[in-house]
Short mmCIF file of C-alpha atoms and ligand atoms in Angstrom, two decimals:
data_model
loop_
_atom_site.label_atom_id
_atom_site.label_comp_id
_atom_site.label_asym_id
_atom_site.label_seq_id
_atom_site.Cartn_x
_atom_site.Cartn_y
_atom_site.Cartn_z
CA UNK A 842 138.98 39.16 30.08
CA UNK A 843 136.45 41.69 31.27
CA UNK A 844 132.75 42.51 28.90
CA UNK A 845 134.65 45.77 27.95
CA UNK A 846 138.25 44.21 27.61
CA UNK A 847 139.62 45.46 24.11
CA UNK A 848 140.06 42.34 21.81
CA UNK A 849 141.45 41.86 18.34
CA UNK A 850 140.95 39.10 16.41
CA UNK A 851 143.50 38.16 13.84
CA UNK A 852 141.75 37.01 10.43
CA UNK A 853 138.47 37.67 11.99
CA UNK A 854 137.13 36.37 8.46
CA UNK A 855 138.57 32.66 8.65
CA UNK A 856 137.38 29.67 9.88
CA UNK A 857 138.32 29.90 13.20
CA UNK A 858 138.66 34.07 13.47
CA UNK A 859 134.74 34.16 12.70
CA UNK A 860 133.82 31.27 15.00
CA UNK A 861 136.09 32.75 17.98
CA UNK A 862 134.13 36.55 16.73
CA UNK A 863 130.38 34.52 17.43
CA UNK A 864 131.78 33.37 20.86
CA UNK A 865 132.63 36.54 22.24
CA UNK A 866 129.85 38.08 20.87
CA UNK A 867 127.67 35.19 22.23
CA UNK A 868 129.25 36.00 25.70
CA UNK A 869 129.02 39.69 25.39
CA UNK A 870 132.19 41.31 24.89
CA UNK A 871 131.43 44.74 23.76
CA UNK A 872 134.98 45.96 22.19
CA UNK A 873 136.26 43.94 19.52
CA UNK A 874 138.01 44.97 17.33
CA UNK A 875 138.75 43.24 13.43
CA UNK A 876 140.50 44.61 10.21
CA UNK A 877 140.05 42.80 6.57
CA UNK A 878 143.20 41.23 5.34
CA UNK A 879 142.84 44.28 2.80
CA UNK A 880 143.20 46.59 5.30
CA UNK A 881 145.56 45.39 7.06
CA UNK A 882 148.12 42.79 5.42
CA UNK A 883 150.03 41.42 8.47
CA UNK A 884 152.84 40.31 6.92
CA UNK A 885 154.06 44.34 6.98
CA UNK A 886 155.43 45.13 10.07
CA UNK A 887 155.14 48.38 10.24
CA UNK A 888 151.42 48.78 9.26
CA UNK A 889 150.97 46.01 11.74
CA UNK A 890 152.77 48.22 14.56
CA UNK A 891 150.91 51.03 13.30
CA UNK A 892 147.80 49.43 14.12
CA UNK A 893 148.89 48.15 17.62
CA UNK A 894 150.64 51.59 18.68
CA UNK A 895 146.94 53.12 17.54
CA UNK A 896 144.41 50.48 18.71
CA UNK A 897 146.19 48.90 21.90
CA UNK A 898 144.24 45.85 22.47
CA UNK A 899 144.55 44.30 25.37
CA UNK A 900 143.90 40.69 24.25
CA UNK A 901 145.09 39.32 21.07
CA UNK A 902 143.42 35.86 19.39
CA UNK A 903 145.60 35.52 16.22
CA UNK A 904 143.79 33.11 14.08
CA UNK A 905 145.38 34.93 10.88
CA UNK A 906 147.54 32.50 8.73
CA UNK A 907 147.99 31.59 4.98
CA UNK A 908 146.42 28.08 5.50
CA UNK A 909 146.00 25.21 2.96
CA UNK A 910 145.48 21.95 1.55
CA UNK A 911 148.26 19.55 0.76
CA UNK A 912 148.76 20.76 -3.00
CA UNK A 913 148.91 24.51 -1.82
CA UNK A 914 151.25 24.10 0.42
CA UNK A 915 153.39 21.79 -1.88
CA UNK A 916 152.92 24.72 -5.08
CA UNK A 917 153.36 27.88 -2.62
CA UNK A 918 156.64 26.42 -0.22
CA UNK A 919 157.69 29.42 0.00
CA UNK A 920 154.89 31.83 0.95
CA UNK A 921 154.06 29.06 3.18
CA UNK A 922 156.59 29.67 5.33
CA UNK A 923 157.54 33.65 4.73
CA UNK A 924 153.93 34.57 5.44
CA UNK A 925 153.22 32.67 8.53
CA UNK A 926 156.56 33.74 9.80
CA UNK A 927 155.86 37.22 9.08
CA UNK A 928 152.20 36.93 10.24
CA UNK A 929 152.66 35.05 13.95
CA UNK A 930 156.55 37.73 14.35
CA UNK A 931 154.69 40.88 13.61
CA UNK A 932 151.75 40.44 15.72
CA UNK A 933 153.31 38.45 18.46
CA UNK A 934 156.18 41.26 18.60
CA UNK A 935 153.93 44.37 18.48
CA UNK A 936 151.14 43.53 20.47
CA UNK A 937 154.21 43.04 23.55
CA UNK A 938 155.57 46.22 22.53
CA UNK A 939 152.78 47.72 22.99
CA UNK A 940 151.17 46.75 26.07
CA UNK A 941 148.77 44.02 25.22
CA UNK A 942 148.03 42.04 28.62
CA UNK A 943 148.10 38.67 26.62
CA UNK A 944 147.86 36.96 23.17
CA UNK A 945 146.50 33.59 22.02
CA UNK A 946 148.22 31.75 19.30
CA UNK A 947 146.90 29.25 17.38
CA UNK A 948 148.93 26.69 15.74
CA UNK A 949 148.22 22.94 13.99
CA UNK A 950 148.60 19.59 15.14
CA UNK A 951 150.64 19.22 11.33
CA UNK A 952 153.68 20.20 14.12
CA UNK A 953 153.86 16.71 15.10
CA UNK A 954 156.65 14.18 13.72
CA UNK A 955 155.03 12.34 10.28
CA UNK A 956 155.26 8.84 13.09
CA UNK A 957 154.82 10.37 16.16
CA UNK A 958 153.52 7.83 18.77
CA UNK A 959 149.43 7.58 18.62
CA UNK A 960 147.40 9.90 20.39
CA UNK A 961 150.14 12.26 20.28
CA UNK A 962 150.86 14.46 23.23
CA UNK A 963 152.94 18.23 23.78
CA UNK A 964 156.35 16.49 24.22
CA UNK A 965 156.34 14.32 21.33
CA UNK A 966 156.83 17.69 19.51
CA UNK A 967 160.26 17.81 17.78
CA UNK A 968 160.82 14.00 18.10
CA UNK A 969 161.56 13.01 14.71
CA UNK A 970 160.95 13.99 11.20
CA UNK A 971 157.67 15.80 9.85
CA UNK A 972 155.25 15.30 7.47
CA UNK A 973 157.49 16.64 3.84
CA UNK A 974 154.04 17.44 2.39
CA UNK A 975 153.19 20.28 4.83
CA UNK A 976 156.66 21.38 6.07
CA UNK A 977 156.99 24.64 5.51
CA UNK A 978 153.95 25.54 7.15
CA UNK A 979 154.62 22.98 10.21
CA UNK A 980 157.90 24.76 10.67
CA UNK A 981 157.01 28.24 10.67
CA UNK A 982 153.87 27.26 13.48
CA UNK A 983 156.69 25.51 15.63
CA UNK A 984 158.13 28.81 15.26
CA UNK A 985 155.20 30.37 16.49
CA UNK A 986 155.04 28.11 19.55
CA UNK A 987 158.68 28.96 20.76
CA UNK A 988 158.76 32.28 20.23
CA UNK A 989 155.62 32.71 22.67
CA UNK A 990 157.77 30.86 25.07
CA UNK A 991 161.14 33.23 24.23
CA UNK A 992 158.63 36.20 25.21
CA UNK A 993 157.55 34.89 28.10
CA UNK A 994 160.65 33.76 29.56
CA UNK A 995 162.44 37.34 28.45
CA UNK A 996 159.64 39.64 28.96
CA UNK A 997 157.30 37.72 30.79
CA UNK A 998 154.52 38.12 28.19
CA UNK A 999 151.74 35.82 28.56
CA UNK A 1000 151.82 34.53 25.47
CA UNK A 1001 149.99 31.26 25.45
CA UNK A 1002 149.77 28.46 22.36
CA UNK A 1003 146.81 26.17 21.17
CA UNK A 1004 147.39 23.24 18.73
CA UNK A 1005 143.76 22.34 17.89
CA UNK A 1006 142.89 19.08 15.77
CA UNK A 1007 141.33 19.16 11.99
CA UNK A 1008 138.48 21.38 12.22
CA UNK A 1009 135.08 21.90 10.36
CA UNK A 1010 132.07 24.09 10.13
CA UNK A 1011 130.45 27.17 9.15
CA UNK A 1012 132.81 29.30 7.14
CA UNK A 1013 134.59 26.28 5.59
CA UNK A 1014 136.58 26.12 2.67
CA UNK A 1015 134.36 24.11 -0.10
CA UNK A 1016 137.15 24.92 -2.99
CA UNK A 1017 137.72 20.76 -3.97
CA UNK A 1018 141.10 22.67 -5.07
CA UNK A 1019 142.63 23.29 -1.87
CA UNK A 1020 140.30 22.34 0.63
CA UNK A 1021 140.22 19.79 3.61
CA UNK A 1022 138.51 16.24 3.16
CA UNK A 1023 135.69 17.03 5.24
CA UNK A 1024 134.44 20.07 3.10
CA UNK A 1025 135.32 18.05 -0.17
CA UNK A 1026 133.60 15.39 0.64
CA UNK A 1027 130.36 17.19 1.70
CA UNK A 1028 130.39 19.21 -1.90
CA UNK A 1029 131.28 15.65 -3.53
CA UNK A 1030 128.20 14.03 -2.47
CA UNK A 1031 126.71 16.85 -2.94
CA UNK A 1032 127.21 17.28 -6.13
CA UNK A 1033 126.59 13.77 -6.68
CA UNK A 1034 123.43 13.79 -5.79
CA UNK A 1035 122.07 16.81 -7.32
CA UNK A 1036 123.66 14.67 -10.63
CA UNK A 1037 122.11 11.58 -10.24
CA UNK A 1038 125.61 10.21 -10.34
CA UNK A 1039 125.81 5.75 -9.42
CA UNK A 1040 128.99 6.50 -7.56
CA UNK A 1041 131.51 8.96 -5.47
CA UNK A 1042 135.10 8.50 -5.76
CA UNK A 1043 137.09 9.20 -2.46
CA UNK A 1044 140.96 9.48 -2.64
CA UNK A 1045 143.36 7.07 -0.85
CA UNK A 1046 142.18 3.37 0.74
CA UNK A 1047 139.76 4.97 3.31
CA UNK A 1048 141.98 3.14 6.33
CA UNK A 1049 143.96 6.30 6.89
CA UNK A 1050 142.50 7.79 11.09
CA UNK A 1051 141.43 11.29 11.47
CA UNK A 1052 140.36 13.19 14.41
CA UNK A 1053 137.51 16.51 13.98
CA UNK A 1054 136.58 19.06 16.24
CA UNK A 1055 133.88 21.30 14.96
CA UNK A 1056 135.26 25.37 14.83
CA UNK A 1057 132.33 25.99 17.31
CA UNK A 1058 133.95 23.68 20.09
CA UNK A 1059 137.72 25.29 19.36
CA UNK A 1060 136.37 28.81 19.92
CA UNK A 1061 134.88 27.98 23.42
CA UNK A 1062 138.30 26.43 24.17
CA UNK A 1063 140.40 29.51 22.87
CA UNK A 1064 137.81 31.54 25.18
CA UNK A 1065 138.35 29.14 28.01
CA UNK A 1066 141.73 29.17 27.47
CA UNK A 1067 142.65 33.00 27.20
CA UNK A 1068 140.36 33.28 30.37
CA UNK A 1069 141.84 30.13 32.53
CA UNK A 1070 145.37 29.34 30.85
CA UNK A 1071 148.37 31.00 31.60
CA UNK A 1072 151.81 28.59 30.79
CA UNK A 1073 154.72 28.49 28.35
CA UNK A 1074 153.68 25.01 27.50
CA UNK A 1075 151.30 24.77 24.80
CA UNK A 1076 147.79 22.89 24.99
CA UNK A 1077 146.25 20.11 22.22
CA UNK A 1078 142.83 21.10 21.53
CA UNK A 1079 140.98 17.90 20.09
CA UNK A 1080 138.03 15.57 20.62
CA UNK A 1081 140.46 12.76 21.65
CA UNK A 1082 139.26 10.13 19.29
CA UNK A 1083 138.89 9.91 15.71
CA UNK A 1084 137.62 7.79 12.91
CA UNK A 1085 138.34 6.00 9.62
CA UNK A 1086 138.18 8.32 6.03
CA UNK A 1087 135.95 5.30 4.92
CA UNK A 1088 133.74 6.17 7.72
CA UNK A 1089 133.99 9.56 7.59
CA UNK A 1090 132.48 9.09 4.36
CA UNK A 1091 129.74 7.14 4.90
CA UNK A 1092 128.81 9.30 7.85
CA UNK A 1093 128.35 11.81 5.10
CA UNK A 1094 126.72 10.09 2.24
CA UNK A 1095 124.30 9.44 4.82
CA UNK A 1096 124.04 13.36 5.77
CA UNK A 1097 123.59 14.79 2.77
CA UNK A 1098 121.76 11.35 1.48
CA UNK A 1099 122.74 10.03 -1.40
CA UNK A 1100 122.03 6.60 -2.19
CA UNK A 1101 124.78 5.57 -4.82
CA UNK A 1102 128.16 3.64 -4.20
CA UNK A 1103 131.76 4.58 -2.49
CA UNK A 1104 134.85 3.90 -4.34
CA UNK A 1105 138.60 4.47 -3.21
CA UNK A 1106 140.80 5.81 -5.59
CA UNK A 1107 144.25 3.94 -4.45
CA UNK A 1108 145.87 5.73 -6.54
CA UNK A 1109 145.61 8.85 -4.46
CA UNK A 1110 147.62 9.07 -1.31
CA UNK A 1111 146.83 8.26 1.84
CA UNK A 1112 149.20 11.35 4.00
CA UNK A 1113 150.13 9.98 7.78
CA UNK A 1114 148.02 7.07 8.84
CA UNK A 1115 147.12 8.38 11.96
CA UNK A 1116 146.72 11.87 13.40
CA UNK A 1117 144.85 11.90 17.02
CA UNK A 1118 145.70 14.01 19.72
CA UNK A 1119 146.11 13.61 23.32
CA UNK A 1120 143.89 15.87 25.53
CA UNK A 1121 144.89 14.80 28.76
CA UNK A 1122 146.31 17.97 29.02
CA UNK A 1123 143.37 20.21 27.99
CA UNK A 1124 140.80 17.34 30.03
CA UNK A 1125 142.85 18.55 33.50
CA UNK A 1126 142.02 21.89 32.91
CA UNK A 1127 138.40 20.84 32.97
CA UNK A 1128 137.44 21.76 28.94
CA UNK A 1129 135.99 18.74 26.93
CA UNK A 1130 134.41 19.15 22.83
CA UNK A 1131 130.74 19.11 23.07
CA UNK A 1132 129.52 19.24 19.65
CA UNK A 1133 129.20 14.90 18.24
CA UNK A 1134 130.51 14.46 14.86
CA UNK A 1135 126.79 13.61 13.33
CA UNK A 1136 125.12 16.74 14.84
CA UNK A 1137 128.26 18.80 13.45
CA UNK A 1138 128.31 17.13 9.99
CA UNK A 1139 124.42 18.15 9.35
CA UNK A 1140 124.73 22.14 10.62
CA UNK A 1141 127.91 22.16 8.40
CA UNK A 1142 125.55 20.43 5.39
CA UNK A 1143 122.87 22.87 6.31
CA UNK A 1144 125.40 25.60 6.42
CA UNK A 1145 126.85 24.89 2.88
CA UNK A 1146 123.34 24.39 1.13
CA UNK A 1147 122.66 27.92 2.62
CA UNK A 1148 125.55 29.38 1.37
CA UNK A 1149 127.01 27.59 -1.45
CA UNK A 1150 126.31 29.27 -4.98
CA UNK A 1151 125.36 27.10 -8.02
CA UNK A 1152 129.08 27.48 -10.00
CA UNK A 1153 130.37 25.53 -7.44
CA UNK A 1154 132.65 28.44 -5.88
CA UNK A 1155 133.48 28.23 -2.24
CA UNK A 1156 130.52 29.25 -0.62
CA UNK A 1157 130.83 33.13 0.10
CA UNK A 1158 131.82 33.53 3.90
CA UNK A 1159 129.34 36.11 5.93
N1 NAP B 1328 141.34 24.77 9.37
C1 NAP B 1328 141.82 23.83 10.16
O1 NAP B 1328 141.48 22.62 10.06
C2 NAP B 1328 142.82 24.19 11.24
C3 NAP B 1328 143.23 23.15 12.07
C4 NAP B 1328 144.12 23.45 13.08
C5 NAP B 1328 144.59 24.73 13.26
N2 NAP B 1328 144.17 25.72 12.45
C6 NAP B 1328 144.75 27.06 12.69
O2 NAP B 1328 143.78 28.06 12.80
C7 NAP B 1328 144.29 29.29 12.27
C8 NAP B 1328 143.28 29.85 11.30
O3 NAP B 1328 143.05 28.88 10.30
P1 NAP B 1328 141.67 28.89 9.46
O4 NAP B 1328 141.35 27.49 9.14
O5 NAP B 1328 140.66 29.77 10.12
O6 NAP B 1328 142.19 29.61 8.10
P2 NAP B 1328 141.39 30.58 7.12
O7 NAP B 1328 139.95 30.21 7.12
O8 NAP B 1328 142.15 30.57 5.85
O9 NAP B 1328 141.55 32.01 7.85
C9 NAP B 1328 142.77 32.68 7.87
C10 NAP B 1328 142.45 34.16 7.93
O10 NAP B 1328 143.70 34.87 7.97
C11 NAP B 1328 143.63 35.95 7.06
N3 NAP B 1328 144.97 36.27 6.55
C12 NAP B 1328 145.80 35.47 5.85
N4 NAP B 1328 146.94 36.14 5.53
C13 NAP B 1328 146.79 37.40 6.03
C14 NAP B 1328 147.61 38.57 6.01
N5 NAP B 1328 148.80 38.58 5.41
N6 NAP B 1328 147.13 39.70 6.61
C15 NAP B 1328 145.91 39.71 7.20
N7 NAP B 1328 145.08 38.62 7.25
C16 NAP B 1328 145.52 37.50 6.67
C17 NAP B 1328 142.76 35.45 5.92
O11 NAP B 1328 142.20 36.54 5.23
P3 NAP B 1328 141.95 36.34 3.63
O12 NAP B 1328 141.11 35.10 3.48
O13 NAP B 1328 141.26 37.61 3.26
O14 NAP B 1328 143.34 36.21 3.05
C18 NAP B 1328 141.68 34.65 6.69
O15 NAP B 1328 140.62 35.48 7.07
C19 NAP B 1328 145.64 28.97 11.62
O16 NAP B 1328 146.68 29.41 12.47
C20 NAP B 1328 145.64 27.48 11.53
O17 NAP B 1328 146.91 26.97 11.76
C21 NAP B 1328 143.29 25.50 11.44
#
């Protein structure tokens, strides 16, 4: 990508779409371009052609997705799957047809078999059976992956595909309804705190692994990436090691500092009990995360304090 390269950012808004919107802007790309999910709903194909055939950007990040927590995605099956379809077909589709040099997509690492081998790597993809809760969307971003690969190979569209790792930071969803367990349990001690509550309940046993890459880190890959990566095979994007829930939550507790007790809820489940990638891939092509869990826990605390309202509502995003 050149400084005046035209670039459109897919959800733009999101997590990821307004972290990958500070990079560029942070390296000084002058022409991006953005439209609200208002103005442009992506699961219509033709508006979304309209928009290509009129705007013609030359590089396409599509960070736009109907994303969830396990309880949306086990309420909503099927928009789950019919909007991410739509979504990744229509954009992947009209930004070929109409002359885009190359497109970025961004998928999950919920793609991987529910017991795939531990870290897992690109070929353990379709090895066995996937996670039930999360399905839906799993398929439809497996989807995504191979039909960047069926445009390369039959119109040699450089398509390329990024599975990053659970993410977190600024622009977070805080909603305790269908948010991730990072940004729950930041508003849960929170919360507790500001109550003067003895205790915080976490769900599950606390043994359950999980891997985080702060949303800063994944849009200096994606950058890295659409300027240094060009390959049907898809890339991990990940820190490469990961932790315990239990100590995930004490690294927060001691964040936001509260000083009462931790207890597990067993009643609540657990999900896989280990989801790390392998970066080997991603380490060869000379990118490694920067930002350390601690530093990226308190600018996400500082963050949600800035922007979270009183009633408790996900905090507005900018
Ligand atoms: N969050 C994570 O931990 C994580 C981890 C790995 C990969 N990813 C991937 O990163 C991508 C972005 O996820 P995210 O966490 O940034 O999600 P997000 O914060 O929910 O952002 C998604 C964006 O897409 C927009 N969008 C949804 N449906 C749309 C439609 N029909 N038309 C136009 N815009 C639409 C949303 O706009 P509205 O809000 O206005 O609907 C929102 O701005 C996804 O592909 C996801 O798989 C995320």
């Amino acid at each position: 990508m050149n400084k005046d390269s035209k670039i459109y950012v897919a959800g733009h808004r999101g997590l990821v779409g307004s972290a990958i919107m500070r990079k560029l802007e942070a390296e000084g790309y002058q022409k991006l371009v953005s439209r609200m999910h208002a103005e442009l709903d992506l699961t219509d194909q033709k508006v979304v052609d309209a928009f290509f055939a009129k705007e013609r950007p030359e590089y396409v990040f599509l960070a736009a997705a109907k994303v969830g927590g396990i309880l949306a995605n086990s309420t909503y099956p099927a928009e789950f799957i019919r909007d991410n379809l739509l979504i990744q077909t229509n954009v992947i589709d009209s930004a070929y047809r109409h002359g885009a040099k190359k497109l970025e997509f961004l998928g999950s690492s919920c793609i991987y078999p529910k017991h795939a081998p531990q870290p897992m790597m690109e070929e353990h993809l379709l090895t066995g059976p996937l996670e039930p809760t999360n399905e839906w969307y799993a398929i439809a971003k497996i989807a995504g992956i191979k039909t960047c690969q069926a445009y390369r190979d039959q119109y040699g569209f450089d398509a390329i595909s990024l599975m990053p790792t659970n993410l977190y930071g600024p622009g977070d969803n805080f909603d305790l309804q269908n948010s991730h367990v990072l940004p729950a349990l930041i508003r849960k001690f929170h919360e507790a705190k500001e109550n003067d509550d003895s205790e915080v309940t976490v769900w599950g046993t606390g043994s359950p692994k999980r891997e985080f890459l702060h949303v800063d880190d994944l849009a200096d890959a994606a950058v890295f990436l659409m300027n240094e990566y060009s390959d049907r095979e898809f890339v991990n994007v990940g820190v490469g090691e990961d932790l315990s829930i239990r100590e995930l939550a004490e690294a927060i507790k001691e964040v936001v500092g509260f000083e009462g007790g931790l207890v597990f809820d067993t009643s609540k489940p657990d999900g896989t009990p280990r989801k790390l990638l392998d970066v080997s891939r991603l380490r060869s092509l000379g990118w490694e995360a920067k930002i350390h869990l601690e530093d990226g826990l308190r600018t996400t605390y500082s963050w949600y304090l800035e922007n979270a309202t009183k009633s408790g509502e996900a905090p507005i995003r900018s």
